[in-house]
PDB file of C-alpha atoms in Angstrom:
ATOM      1  CA  UNK A   1     -24.336  22.025   6.736  1.00 44.00           C
ATOM      2  CA  UNK A   2     -25.566  18.677   8.090  1.00 41.00           C
ATOM      3  CA  UNK A   3     -22.874  16.583   6.410  1.00 51.00           C
ATOM      4  CA  UNK A   4     -20.092  18.761   7.832  1.00 46.00           C
ATOM      5  CA  UNK A   5     -21.547  18.505  11.336  1.00 39.00           C
ATOM      6  CA  UNK A   6     -21.891  14.734  11.004  1.00 47.00           C
ATOM      7  CA  UNK A   7     -18.283  14.412   9.830  1.00 56.00           C
ATOM      8  CA  UNK A   8     -17.064  16.536  12.744  1.00 51.00           C
ATOM      9  CA  UNK A   9     -19.064  14.397  15.186  1.00 58.00           C
ATOM     10  CA  UNK A  10     -17.524  11.204  13.793  1.00 69.00           C
ATOM     11  CA  UNK A  11     -14.008  12.661  13.917  1.00 66.00           C
ATOM     12  CA  UNK A  12     -14.548  13.599  17.569  1.00 67.00           C
ATOM     13  CA  UNK A  13     -15.869  10.098  18.321  1.00 83.00           C
ATOM     14  CA  UNK A  14     -12.982   8.314  16.585  1.00 91.00           C
ATOM     15  CA  UNK A  15     -10.520  10.402  18.593  1.00 91.00           C
ATOM     16  CA  UNK A  16     -11.661   8.606  21.746  1.00 92.00           C
ATOM     17  CA  UNK A  17     -10.821   5.166  20.388  1.00 95.00           C
ATOM     18  CA  UNK A  18      -7.535   3.692  21.597  1.00 96.00           C
ATOM     19  CA  UNK A  19      -4.763   1.579  20.070  1.00 97.00           C
ATOM     20  CA  UNK A  20      -1.496   0.160  21.370  1.00 95.00           C
ATOM     21  CA  UNK A  21       1.784  -0.818  19.718  1.00 92.00           C
ATOM     22  CA  UNK A  22       2.688  -4.033  21.479  1.00 83.00           C
ATOM     23  CA  UNK A  23       5.956  -4.473  19.570  1.00 69.00           C
ATOM     24  CA  UNK A  24       7.303  -1.073  20.638  1.00 63.00           C
ATOM     25  CA  UNK A  25       9.820  -0.943  23.460  1.00 52.00           C
ATOM     26  CA  UNK A  26       9.140   2.792  23.824  1.00 54.00           C
ATOM     27  CA  UNK A  27       5.381   2.574  24.228  1.00 53.00           C
ATOM     28  CA  UNK A  28       5.437  -0.652  26.184  1.00 60.00           C
ATOM     29  CA  UNK A  29       2.025  -1.557  24.772  1.00 77.00           C
ATOM     30  CA  UNK A  30       0.323   1.336  26.608  1.00 89.00           C
ATOM     31  CA  UNK A  31      -3.037   2.225  24.972  1.00 94.00           C
ATOM     32  CA  UNK A  32      -3.184   5.664  23.397  1.00 95.00           C
ATOM     33  CA  UNK A  33      -6.258   7.556  22.218  1.00 95.00           C
ATOM     34  CA  UNK A  34      -6.230   8.481  18.538  1.00 96.00           C
ATOM     35  CA  UNK A  35      -6.650  12.127  19.576  1.00 94.00           C
ATOM     36  CA  UNK A  36      -3.286  11.873  21.404  1.00 95.00           C
ATOM     37  CA  UNK A  37      -1.591  10.751  18.182  1.00 96.00           C
ATOM     38  CA  UNK A  38      -2.520  13.904  16.247  1.00 95.00           C
ATOM     39  CA  UNK A  39       0.558  15.584  14.847  1.00 95.00           C
ATOM     40  CA  UNK A  40       2.528  12.390  15.444  1.00 95.00           C
ATOM     41  CA  UNK A  41       0.826   9.561  13.553  1.00 96.00           C
ATOM     42  CA  UNK A  42      -1.623   9.039  10.747  1.00 97.00           C
ATOM     43  CA  UNK A  43      -4.032   6.131  11.180  1.00 97.00           C
ATOM     44  CA  UNK A  44      -5.415   3.515   8.796  1.00 97.00           C
ATOM     45  CA  UNK A  45      -8.130   1.321  10.311  1.00 97.00           C
ATOM     46  CA  UNK A  46      -9.537  -1.750   8.550  1.00 96.00           C
ATOM     47  CA  UNK A  47     -12.534  -3.848   9.591  1.00 94.00           C
ATOM     48  CA  UNK A  48     -13.772  -7.190   8.352  1.00 94.00           C
ATOM     49  CA  UNK A  49     -14.054 -10.876   9.045  1.00 94.00           C
ATOM     50  CA  UNK A  50     -10.887 -12.666  10.226  1.00 95.00           C
ATOM     51  CA  UNK A  51     -10.447 -14.200   6.776  1.00 95.00           C
ATOM     52  CA  UNK A  52     -10.828 -10.797   5.103  1.00 95.00           C
ATOM     53  CA  UNK A  53      -8.329  -9.192   7.470  1.00 96.00           C
ATOM     54  CA  UNK A  54      -5.833 -12.005   6.946  1.00 96.00           C
ATOM     55  CA  UNK A  55      -5.802 -11.206   3.213  1.00 96.00           C
ATOM     56  CA  UNK A  56      -5.529  -7.471   3.959  1.00 97.00           C
ATOM     57  CA  UNK A  57      -2.615  -8.069   6.299  1.00 97.00           C
ATOM     58  CA  UNK A  58      -0.782 -10.040   3.623  1.00 96.00           C
ATOM     59  CA  UNK A  59      -1.388  -7.211   1.128  1.00 96.00           C
ATOM     60  CA  UNK A  60      -0.120  -4.601   3.592  1.00 98.00           C
ATOM     61  CA  UNK A  61       2.970  -6.539   4.683  1.00 98.00           C
ATOM     62  CA  UNK A  62       5.075  -5.679   1.647  1.00 98.00           C
ATOM     63  CA  UNK A  63       4.426  -1.974   2.432  1.00 98.00           C
ATOM     64  CA  UNK A  64       5.538  -2.270   6.076  1.00 97.00           C
ATOM     65  CA  UNK A  65       8.474   0.118   5.573  1.00 97.00           C
ATOM     66  CA  UNK A  66       6.218   2.551   3.704  1.00 97.00           C
ATOM     67  CA  UNK A  67       3.867   2.604   6.699  1.00 98.00           C
ATOM     68  CA  UNK A  68       6.741   3.757   8.879  1.00 96.00           C
ATOM     69  CA  UNK A  69       7.974   6.259   6.276  1.00 97.00           C
ATOM     70  CA  UNK A  70       4.454   7.699   6.086  1.00 97.00           C
ATOM     71  CA  UNK A  71       3.972   7.721   9.864  1.00 97.00           C
ATOM     72  CA  UNK A  72       0.989   5.356   9.664  1.00 98.00           C
ATOM     73  CA  UNK A  73      -0.409   3.390  12.593  1.00 97.00           C
ATOM     74  CA  UNK A  74      -2.276   0.448  11.032  1.00 98.00           C
ATOM     75  CA  UNK A  75      -5.029  -1.161  13.099  1.00 97.00           C
ATOM     76  CA  UNK A  76      -7.312  -4.068  12.144  1.00 97.00           C
ATOM     77  CA  UNK A  77     -10.717  -4.649  13.738  1.00 96.00           C
ATOM     78  CA  UNK A  78     -11.992  -8.225  13.439  1.00 95.00           C
ATOM     79  CA  UNK A  79     -15.674  -9.143  13.394  1.00 93.00           C
ATOM     80  CA  UNK A  80     -15.237 -12.685  14.704  1.00 92.00           C
ATOM     81  CA  UNK A  81     -12.395 -14.983  15.713  1.00 91.00           C
ATOM     82  CA  UNK A  82     -10.163 -17.346  13.760  1.00 93.00           C
ATOM     83  CA  UNK A  83      -6.876 -18.996  14.754  1.00 96.00           C
ATOM     84  CA  UNK A  84      -5.021 -18.137  11.522  1.00 96.00           C
ATOM     85  CA  UNK A  85      -5.908 -14.454  11.886  1.00 96.00           C
ATOM     86  CA  UNK A  86      -4.940 -14.424  15.572  1.00 95.00           C
ATOM     87  CA  UNK A  87      -1.506 -15.911  14.786  1.00 97.00           C
ATOM     88  CA  UNK A  88      -0.824 -13.574  11.844  1.00 97.00           C
ATOM     89  CA  UNK A  89      -1.908 -10.449  13.701  1.00 96.00           C
ATOM     90  CA  UNK A  90       0.215 -11.311  16.745  1.00 95.00           C
ATOM     91  CA  UNK A  91       3.260 -11.771  14.489  1.00 96.00           C
ATOM     92  CA  UNK A  92       2.683  -8.407  12.780  1.00 96.00           C
ATOM     93  CA  UNK A  93       2.162  -6.705  16.151  1.00 95.00           C
ATOM     94  CA  UNK A  94       5.386  -8.236  17.472  1.00 94.00           C
ATOM     95  CA  UNK A  95       7.204  -6.938  14.367  1.00 93.00           C
ATOM     96  CA  UNK A  96       5.930  -3.459  15.220  1.00 93.00           C
ATOM     97  CA  UNK A  97       4.027  -2.577  12.032  1.00 96.00           C
ATOM     98  CA  UNK A  98       0.514  -3.497  13.214  1.00 97.00           C
ATOM     99  CA  UNK A  99      -1.176  -1.789  16.158  1.00 97.00           C
ATOM    100  CA  UNK A 100      -3.810  -3.428  18.354  1.00 96.00           C
ATOM    101  CA  UNK A 101      -7.285  -1.986  19.056  1.00 96.00           C
ATOM    102  CA  UNK A 102      -7.384  -1.447  22.819  1.00 94.00           C
ATOM    103  CA  UNK A 103     -11.185  -1.854  23.014  1.00 91.00           C
ATOM    104  CA  UNK A 104     -12.205  -4.155  20.161  1.00 92.00           C
ATOM    105  CA  UNK A 105     -15.924  -3.919  20.946  1.00 93.00           C
ATOM    106  CA  UNK A 106     -15.782  -0.120  20.864  1.00 93.00           C
ATOM    107  CA  UNK A 107     -13.990  -0.232  17.514  1.00 94.00           C
ATOM    108  CA  UNK A 108     -16.553  -2.671  16.106  1.00 93.00           C
ATOM    109  CA  UNK A 109     -19.330  -0.388  17.300  1.00 91.00           C
ATOM    110  CA  UNK A 110     -17.725   2.605  15.573  1.00 91.00           C
ATOM    111  CA  UNK A 111     -17.401   0.776  12.238  1.00 90.00           C
ATOM    112  CA  UNK A 112     -20.968  -0.528  12.532  1.00 88.00           C
ATOM    113  CA  UNK A 113     -22.267   2.994  13.186  1.00 84.00           C
ATOM    114  CA  UNK A 114     -20.530   4.643  10.239  1.00 81.00           C
ATOM    115  CA  UNK A 115     -21.464   1.833   7.846  1.00 81.00           C
ATOM    116  CA  UNK A 116     -25.083   1.862   9.010  1.00 78.00           C
ATOM    117  CA  UNK A 117     -25.176   5.619   8.389  1.00 63.00           C
ATOM    118  CA  UNK A 118     -23.722   5.020   4.915  1.00 60.00           C
ATOM    119  CA  UNK A 119     -26.078   2.358   3.568  1.00 59.00           C
ATOM    120  CA  UNK A 120     -28.479   1.412   6.352  1.00 54.00           C
ATOM    121  CA  UNK A 121     -26.650  -1.818   7.133  1.00 56.00           C
ATOM    122  CA  UNK A 122     -23.487  -2.802   8.996  1.00 55.00           C
ATOM    123  CA  UNK A 123     -23.291  -6.018   6.978  1.00 60.00           C
ATOM    124  CA  UNK A 124     -20.327  -4.709   4.950  1.00 54.00           C
ATOM    125  CA  UNK A 125     -18.169  -4.376   8.076  1.00 54.00           C
ATOM    126  CA  UNK A 126     -18.283  -8.108   8.707  1.00 60.00           C
ATOM    127  CA  UNK A 127     -18.547  -9.456   5.155  1.00 64.00           C
ATOM    128  CA  UNK A 128     -17.018  -7.039   2.627  1.00 72.00           C
ATOM    129  CA  UNK A 129     -14.561  -5.162   4.809  1.00 89.00           C
ATOM    130  CA  UNK A 130     -14.152  -1.412   5.149  1.00 92.00           C
ATOM    131  CA  UNK A 131     -11.401   1.082   5.924  1.00 94.00           C
ATOM    132  CA  UNK A 132     -10.733   4.699   6.723  1.00 93.00           C
ATOM    133  CA  UNK A 133      -7.608   6.845   7.004  1.00 95.00           C
ATOM    134  CA  UNK A 134      -6.923   9.794   9.287  1.00 95.00           C
ATOM    135  CA  UNK A 135      -4.470  12.582   8.531  1.00 95.00           C
ATOM    136  CA  UNK A 136      -1.858  13.915  10.940  1.00 95.00           C
ATOM    137  CA  UNK A 137      -4.514  16.390  12.113  1.00 94.00           C
ATOM    138  CA  UNK A 138      -6.903  13.554  12.900  1.00 93.00           C
ATOM    139  CA  UNK A 139      -9.167  14.422   9.977  1.00 92.00           C
ATOM    140  CA  UNK A 140     -10.666  11.810   7.676  1.00 91.00           C
ATOM    141  CA  UNK A 141      -8.707  11.791   4.398  1.00 92.00           C
ATOM    142  CA  UNK A 142      -9.840   8.521   2.768  1.00 92.00           C
ATOM    143  CA  UNK A 143     -12.369   5.727   3.262  1.00 90.00           C
ATOM    144  CA  UNK A 144     -14.009   2.909   1.391  1.00 90.00           C
ATOM    145  CA  UNK A 145     -15.684  -0.483   1.377  1.00 89.00           C
ATOM    146  CA  UNK A 146     -13.583  -3.329  -0.017  1.00 91.00           C
ATOM    147  CA  UNK A 147      -9.835  -3.824  -0.364  1.00 93.00           C
ATOM    148  CA  UNK A 148      -7.347  -1.114   0.552  1.00 96.00           C
ATOM    149  CA  UNK A 149      -5.547   0.182  -2.584  1.00 95.00           C
ATOM    150  CA  UNK A 150      -2.268   0.532  -0.700  1.00 97.00           C
ATOM    151  CA  UNK A 151       0.011   2.151  -3.241  1.00 96.00           C
ATOM    152  CA  UNK A 152      -2.667   4.631  -4.344  1.00 95.00           C
ATOM    153  CA  UNK A 153      -3.538   5.496  -0.746  1.00 96.00           C
ATOM    154  CA  UNK A 154       0.116   6.049   0.167  1.00 96.00           C
ATOM    155  CA  UNK A 155       0.856   8.069  -2.954  1.00 95.00           C
ATOM    156  CA  UNK A 156      -2.183  10.334  -2.809  1.00 94.00           C
ATOM    157  CA  UNK A 157      -3.167  10.742   0.842  1.00 94.00           C
ATOM    158  CA  UNK A 158      -0.371   9.324   3.008  1.00 96.00           C
ATOM    159  CA  UNK A 159       2.937  10.407   1.440  1.00 95.00           C
ATOM    160  CA  UNK A 160       6.203  10.130   3.388  1.00 96.00           C
ATOM    161  CA  UNK A 161       6.673  12.486   6.297  1.00 94.00           C
ATOM    162  CA  UNK A 162      10.324  13.244   5.511  1.00 92.00           C
ATOM    163  CA  UNK A 163      12.438  13.159   2.336  1.00 92.00           C
ATOM    164  CA  UNK A 164      13.438   9.598   1.485  1.00 95.00           C
ATOM    165  CA  UNK A 165      16.920   8.147   1.037  1.00 95.00           C
ATOM    166  CA  UNK A 166      18.081   6.716  -2.312  1.00 95.00           C
ATOM    167  CA  UNK A 167      20.525   4.438  -0.490  1.00 95.00           C
ATOM    168  CA  UNK A 168      18.338   2.432   1.928  1.00 97.00           C
ATOM    169  CA  UNK A 169      19.318  -1.242   1.462  1.00 97.00           C
ATOM    170  CA  UNK A 170      16.987  -4.121   0.572  1.00 97.00           C
ATOM    171  CA  UNK A 171      15.597  -6.061   3.540  1.00 95.00           C
ATOM    172  CA  UNK A 172      14.735  -9.663   2.602  1.00 96.00           C
ATOM    173  CA  UNK A 173      13.603 -11.802   5.531  1.00 94.00           C
ATOM    174  CA  UNK A 174      14.207 -15.157   3.824  1.00 96.00           C
ATOM    175  CA  UNK A 175      15.971 -16.814   0.896  1.00 97.00           C
ATOM    176  CA  UNK A 176      12.701 -16.795  -1.052  1.00 97.00           C
ATOM    177  CA  UNK A 177      12.299 -13.048  -0.551  1.00 98.00           C
ATOM    178  CA  UNK A 178      15.934 -12.567  -1.599  1.00 98.00           C
ATOM    179  CA  UNK A 179      15.176 -14.450  -4.842  1.00 98.00           C
ATOM    180  CA  UNK A 180      12.253 -12.133  -5.550  1.00 98.00           C
ATOM    181  CA  UNK A 181      14.437  -9.081  -4.925  1.00 98.00           C
ATOM    182  CA  UNK A 182      17.052 -10.538  -7.285  1.00 98.00           C
ATOM    183  CA  UNK A 183      14.366 -10.680  -9.989  1.00 98.00           C
ATOM    184  CA  UNK A 184      13.426  -7.100  -9.135  1.00 98.00           C
ATOM    185  CA  UNK A 185      17.081  -6.053  -9.445  1.00 98.00           C
ATOM    186  CA  UNK A 186      17.251  -7.664 -12.903  1.00 98.00           C
ATOM    187  CA  UNK A 187      14.164  -5.666 -13.924  1.00 98.00           C
ATOM    188  CA  UNK A 188      15.790  -2.402 -12.860  1.00 98.00           C
ATOM    189  CA  UNK A 189      19.023  -3.309 -14.631  1.00 98.00           C
ATOM    190  CA  UNK A 190      16.962  -3.649 -17.817  1.00 98.00           C
ATOM    191  CA  UNK A 191      15.149  -0.361 -17.165  1.00 97.00           C
ATOM    192  CA  UNK A 192      18.418   1.478 -16.513  1.00 97.00           C
ATOM    193  CA  UNK A 193      19.845  -0.015 -19.716  1.00 97.00           C
ATOM    194  CA  UNK A 194      16.719   1.166 -21.590  1.00 97.00           C
ATOM    195  CA  UNK A 195      16.406  -2.384 -22.931  1.00 97.00           C
ATOM    196  CA  UNK A 196      12.786  -3.154 -23.864  1.00 97.00           C
ATOM    197  CA  UNK A 197      13.611  -6.692 -25.015  1.00 98.00           C
ATOM    198  CA  UNK A 198      15.282  -7.475 -21.675  1.00 98.00           C
ATOM    199  CA  UNK A 199      12.220  -6.189 -19.797  1.00 98.00           C
ATOM    200  CA  UNK A 200       9.926  -8.449 -21.827  1.00 98.00           C
ATOM    201  CA  UNK A 201      12.148 -11.483 -21.213  1.00 98.00           C
ATOM    202  CA  UNK A 202      11.599 -11.017 -17.477  1.00 98.00           C
ATOM    203  CA  UNK A 203       7.808 -10.921 -17.824  1.00 98.00           C
ATOM    204  CA  UNK A 204       5.124 -13.556 -17.465  1.00 98.00           C
ATOM    205  CA  UNK A 205       3.637 -14.592 -20.825  1.00 97.00           C
ATOM    206  CA  UNK A 206       0.138 -13.813 -19.517  1.00 96.00           C
ATOM    207  CA  UNK A 207      -1.550 -10.433 -20.023  1.00 97.00           C
ATOM    208  CA  UNK A 208      -2.431  -8.722 -16.733  1.00 97.00           C
ATOM    209  CA  UNK A 209      -6.197  -8.343 -16.217  1.00 97.00           C
ATOM    210  CA  UNK A 210      -5.956  -4.884 -14.641  1.00 96.00           C
ATOM    211  CA  UNK A 211      -3.762  -3.511 -17.433  1.00 97.00           C
ATOM    212  CA  UNK A 212      -6.199  -4.949 -19.994  1.00 96.00           C
ATOM    213  CA  UNK A 213      -9.155  -3.315 -18.222  1.00 95.00           C
ATOM    214  CA  UNK A 214      -7.410   0.066 -17.942  1.00 94.00           C
ATOM    215  CA  UNK A 215      -6.046   0.185 -21.493  1.00 92.00           C
ATOM    216  CA  UNK A 216      -9.319   1.560 -22.985  1.00 90.00           C
ATOM    217  CA  UNK A 217      -9.252   4.397 -20.427  1.00 86.00           C
ATOM    218  CA  UNK A 218      -5.784   5.532 -21.414  1.00 82.00           C
ATOM    219  CA  UNK A 219      -3.265   4.231 -23.922  1.00 90.00           C
ATOM    220  CA  UNK A 220      -1.213   1.065 -23.733  1.00 96.00           C
ATOM    221  CA  UNK A 221       2.283   2.000 -24.931  1.00 96.00           C
ATOM    222  CA  UNK A 222       4.768  -0.764 -25.746  1.00 97.00           C
ATOM    223  CA  UNK A 223       8.031  -0.974 -23.842  1.00 97.00           C
ATOM    224  CA  UNK A 224       9.954   0.571 -26.750  1.00 96.00           C
ATOM    225  CA  UNK A 225       7.741   3.671 -26.468  1.00 96.00           C
ATOM    226  CA  UNK A 226       7.858   3.719 -22.645  1.00 95.00           C
ATOM    227  CA  UNK A 227      11.680   3.680 -22.694  1.00 95.00           C
ATOM    228  CA  UNK A 228      12.069   5.826 -25.821  1.00 92.00           C
ATOM    229  CA  UNK A 229      13.269   9.016 -24.152  1.00 89.00           C
ATOM    230  CA  UNK A 230      15.661   7.378 -21.658  1.00 91.00           C
ATOM    231  CA  UNK A 231      13.519   8.390 -18.667  1.00 89.00           C
ATOM    232  CA  UNK A 232      14.705   5.298 -16.766  1.00 94.00           C
ATOM    233  CA  UNK A 233      18.416   5.716 -17.555  1.00 95.00           C
ATOM    234  CA  UNK A 234      20.280   6.239 -14.272  1.00 94.00           C
ATOM    235  CA  UNK A 235      17.227   5.270 -12.224  1.00 96.00           C
ATOM    236  CA  UNK A 236      18.121   4.391  -8.617  1.00 96.00           C
ATOM    237  CA  UNK A 237      16.191   1.896  -6.484  1.00 98.00           C
ATOM    238  CA  UNK A 238      16.236   1.719  -2.691  1.00 98.00           C
ATOM    239  CA  UNK A 239      14.345   0.385   0.337  1.00 98.00           C
ATOM    240  CA  UNK A 240      13.376  -2.868  -1.393  1.00 98.00           C
ATOM    241  CA  UNK A 241      11.042  -5.356   0.323  1.00 98.00           C
ATOM    242  CA  UNK A 242       9.307  -8.552  -0.780  1.00 98.00           C
ATOM    243  CA  UNK A 243       6.710 -11.066   0.385  1.00 98.00           C
ATOM    244  CA  UNK A 244       6.026 -14.571  -0.929  1.00 98.00           C
ATOM    245  CA  UNK A 245       2.780 -16.552  -0.714  1.00 95.00           C
ATOM    246  CA  UNK A 246       2.855 -19.814  -2.628  1.00 95.00           C
ATOM    247  CA  UNK A 247       3.155 -19.213  -6.372  1.00 97.00           C
ATOM    248  CA  UNK A 248       2.777 -15.409  -6.095  1.00 98.00           C
ATOM    249  CA  UNK A 249       5.158 -12.799  -4.730  1.00 98.00           C
ATOM    250  CA  UNK A 250       5.167  -9.025  -4.341  1.00 98.00           C
ATOM    251  CA  UNK A 251       8.021  -6.556  -4.161  1.00 98.00           C
ATOM    252  CA  UNK A 252       8.195  -2.830  -3.514  1.00 98.00           C
ATOM    253  CA  UNK A 253      10.867  -0.181  -3.524  1.00 98.00           C
ATOM    254  CA  UNK A 254      11.550   3.510  -3.955  1.00 98.00           C
ATOM    255  CA  UNK A 255      12.540   4.865  -7.361  1.00 97.00           C
ATOM    256  CA  UNK A 256      14.742   7.940  -7.707  1.00 96.00           C
ATOM    257  CA  UNK A 257      14.923   9.181 -11.324  1.00 94.00           C
ATOM    258  CA  UNK A 258      18.193  10.704 -12.511  1.00 93.00           C
ATOM    259  CA  UNK A 259      17.816  14.464 -12.443  1.00 85.00           C
ATOM    260  CA  UNK A 260      14.654  14.143 -10.388  1.00 80.00           C
ATOM    261  CA  UNK A 261      15.868  16.639  -7.753  1.00 82.00           C
ATOM    262  CA  UNK A 262      14.978  14.330  -4.874  1.00 81.00           C
ATOM    263  CA  UNK A 263      11.569  13.293  -6.184  1.00 90.00           C
ATOM    264  CA  UNK A 264      10.720   9.665  -5.492  1.00 95.00           C
ATOM    265  CA  UNK A 265       8.181   7.112  -6.646  1.00 96.00           C
ATOM    266  CA  UNK A 266       6.745   4.019  -4.998  1.00 98.00           C
ATOM    267  CA  UNK A 267       6.968   0.910  -7.181  1.00 98.00           C
ATOM    268  CA  UNK A 268       5.164  -2.390  -6.678  1.00 98.00           C
ATOM    269  CA  UNK A 269       5.680  -5.599  -8.633  1.00 98.00           C
ATOM    270  CA  UNK A 270       3.607  -8.762  -8.656  1.00 98.00           C
ATOM    271  CA  UNK A 271       5.517 -11.910  -9.629  1.00 98.00           C
ATOM    272  CA  UNK A 272       4.375 -15.354 -10.786  1.00 98.00           C
ATOM    273  CA  UNK A 273       6.498 -18.430 -10.194  1.00 98.00           C
ATOM    274  CA  UNK A 274       7.498 -20.165 -13.441  1.00 96.00           C
ATOM    275  CA  UNK A 275       7.924 -23.905 -14.045  1.00 95.00           C
ATOM    276  CA  UNK A 276      11.642 -23.711 -13.236  1.00 95.00           C
ATOM    277  CA  UNK A 277      10.898 -22.159  -9.821  1.00 96.00           C
ATOM    278  CA  UNK A 278      12.012 -18.660 -10.821  1.00 97.00           C
ATOM    279  CA  UNK A 279       9.970 -15.467 -10.814  1.00 98.00           C
ATOM    280  CA  UNK A 280       8.355 -13.751 -13.797  1.00 98.00           C
ATOM    281  CA  UNK A 281       6.960 -10.223 -13.710  1.00 98.00           C
ATOM    282  CA  UNK A 282       3.150 -10.288 -13.884  1.00 98.00           C
ATOM    283  CA  UNK A 283       2.536  -6.589 -13.168  1.00 98.00           C
ATOM    284  CA  UNK A 284       4.626  -3.485 -12.481  1.00 98.00           C
ATOM    285  CA  UNK A 285       3.120  -0.286 -11.097  1.00 97.00           C
ATOM    286  CA  UNK A 286       4.480   3.062  -9.951  1.00 97.00           C
ATOM    287  CA  UNK A 287       3.064   6.187  -8.331  1.00 96.00           C
ATOM    288  CA  UNK A 288       4.783   9.380  -7.134  1.00 95.00           C
ATOM    289  CA  UNK A 289       5.638   9.076  -3.432  1.00 96.00           C
ATOM    290  CA  UNK A 290       7.347  12.238  -2.246  1.00 94.00           C
ATOM    291  CA  UNK A 291       7.192  14.029   1.108  1.00 89.00           C
ATOM    292  CA  UNK A 292       4.002  16.074   1.547  1.00 75.00           C
ATOM    293  CA  UNK A 293       3.004  15.752  -2.126  1.00 80.00           C
ATOM    294  CA  UNK A 294      -0.218  14.319  -3.563  1.00 81.00           C
ATOM    295  CA  UNK A 295       0.332  12.035  -6.562  1.00 84.00           C
ATOM    296  CA  UNK A 296      -1.654  12.981  -9.671  1.00 82.00           C
ATOM    297  CA  UNK A 297      -0.664  10.109 -11.990  1.00 87.00           C
ATOM    298  CA  UNK A 298       0.369   6.454 -11.954  1.00 93.00           C
ATOM    299  CA  UNK A 299       1.556   3.654 -14.242  1.00 95.00           C
ATOM    300  CA  UNK A 300       0.264   0.097 -14.699  1.00 96.00           C
ATOM    301  CA  UNK A 301       2.464  -2.222 -16.773  1.00 98.00           C
ATOM    302  CA  UNK A 302       2.763  -5.832 -17.936  1.00 98.00           C
ATOM    303  CA  UNK A 303       4.639  -7.689 -20.674  1.00 98.00           C
ATOM    304  CA  UNK A 304       2.998  -5.521 -23.345  1.00 98.00           C
ATOM    305  CA  UNK A 305       4.010  -2.139 -21.892  1.00 98.00           C
ATOM    306  CA  UNK A 306       2.386   0.520 -19.689  1.00 97.00           C
ATOM    307  CA  UNK A 307      -0.832   2.475 -19.281  1.00 96.00           C
ATOM    308  CA  UNK A 308      -0.411   5.972 -17.785  1.00 93.00           C
ATOM    309  CA  UNK A 309      -3.385   7.155 -15.734  1.00 89.00           C
ATOM    310  CA  UNK A 310      -3.931  10.823 -14.918  1.00 83.00           C
ATOM    311  CA  UNK A 311      -6.239  12.086 -12.191  1.00 65.00           C
ATOM    312  CA  UNK A 312      -9.101  14.187 -13.458  1.00 52.00           C
ATOM    313  CA  UNK A 313     -10.155  17.215 -11.412  1.00 41.00           C
ATOM    314  CA  UNK A 314      -8.344  18.916  -8.577  1.00 39.00           C
ATOM    315  CA  UNK A 315      -6.016  16.916  -6.378  1.00 45.00           C
ATOM    316  CA  UNK A 316      -6.801  16.928  -2.695  1.00 49.00           C
ATOM    317  CA  UNK A 317      -4.318  17.797   0.055  1.00 52.00           C
ATOM    318  CA  UNK A 318      -1.970  15.156   1.366  1.00 64.00           C
ATOM    319  CA  UNK A 319      -2.960  13.805   4.751  1.00 67.00           C
TER     320      UNK A 319
END
C-alpha cells in the first residue's frame, strides 16, 4: 500500500535527524540520532515561527515533569529567529526538559517535506505550527497542525513509562507558583470533602468557553451531581507543578483515587487572577494517565460543573 510505504520512508528519514540535551550532565550535549533513542525515549517535535514556539513552550512548561515521567524528548524547530524565543529556549534547555535540534536546517527541511506532502504547501510549518510524536519504537503515534493538546497527547499516546508515586511533593519555583499550588490544594480539599459549594466558591464567575462548546456534545452535570457518589472522597494529589504568566496561571498534578488500585489521572487547572490578587479556578480538566494505558475518556469542568467526554471507536495503542 502506497501510504504504508510512504510512512515507513518518513520514519526512516526522521530516524537520521539528531537532537542533543544540553542540560544533561550525562549526555554532555552530544548529538544523538532519533534512531539511537528507540527503546529509550519517545519524541515530540514542534515546528513554527519563534513567536508560535514561545507560546508552545509556555504551554508545555507546566507539564515538564510529565515529559520526564513519559520518557519524552521535546524538541522545537524554529522557522526564523527572535531574541525572546532564543532566551526562553536556552533556559528550558538548561533546565533539561527541552532538547536542541542538532541540525536545524535538516529539521526544517523534514517538516517542510511532510507538510508539503500533506497539503501541497509548507506554509503551515512557519505560520500555523505543526507537531508529531514518535513512540518508543520510533513509530509515528500522533501528529497535527496547530497547538499541541498536551494533556490529551500524554493521556492517550504518551502515558508514563513506570507506575507513578502518590507521594511526589509539589515543586513550586517561585512564591507566585506556590500561591497557585495553594489554590490548587484548596480545590482538592473541597473535592475530598465532597463539598460542591466550596468548589464553586473557588471558581471564576465566568463560564469557560471550551466547557460551553463541549456541553452540547455530552452533558454538563452540576457539581452536586459530579460529587454525588463520593468518587473524590479520599482522593490523593501528588507531583504538583504550576506556571504563571501575567493574569493567568496553570497547575498540574497526579490524582490517585481511593480504591483505584494504583490507577492515576493527570489533572490540569487554568486560573484567573481576581481583583484581590488571588487565584480563581477558570477550568479544571482530568484524563487517565497510567503506565502503558491509553485513556478513553476525559473531563472538562468550570464553575457550573463537568462535561464527561468518551472516545468513540477503538482506542489505539499507547506509544
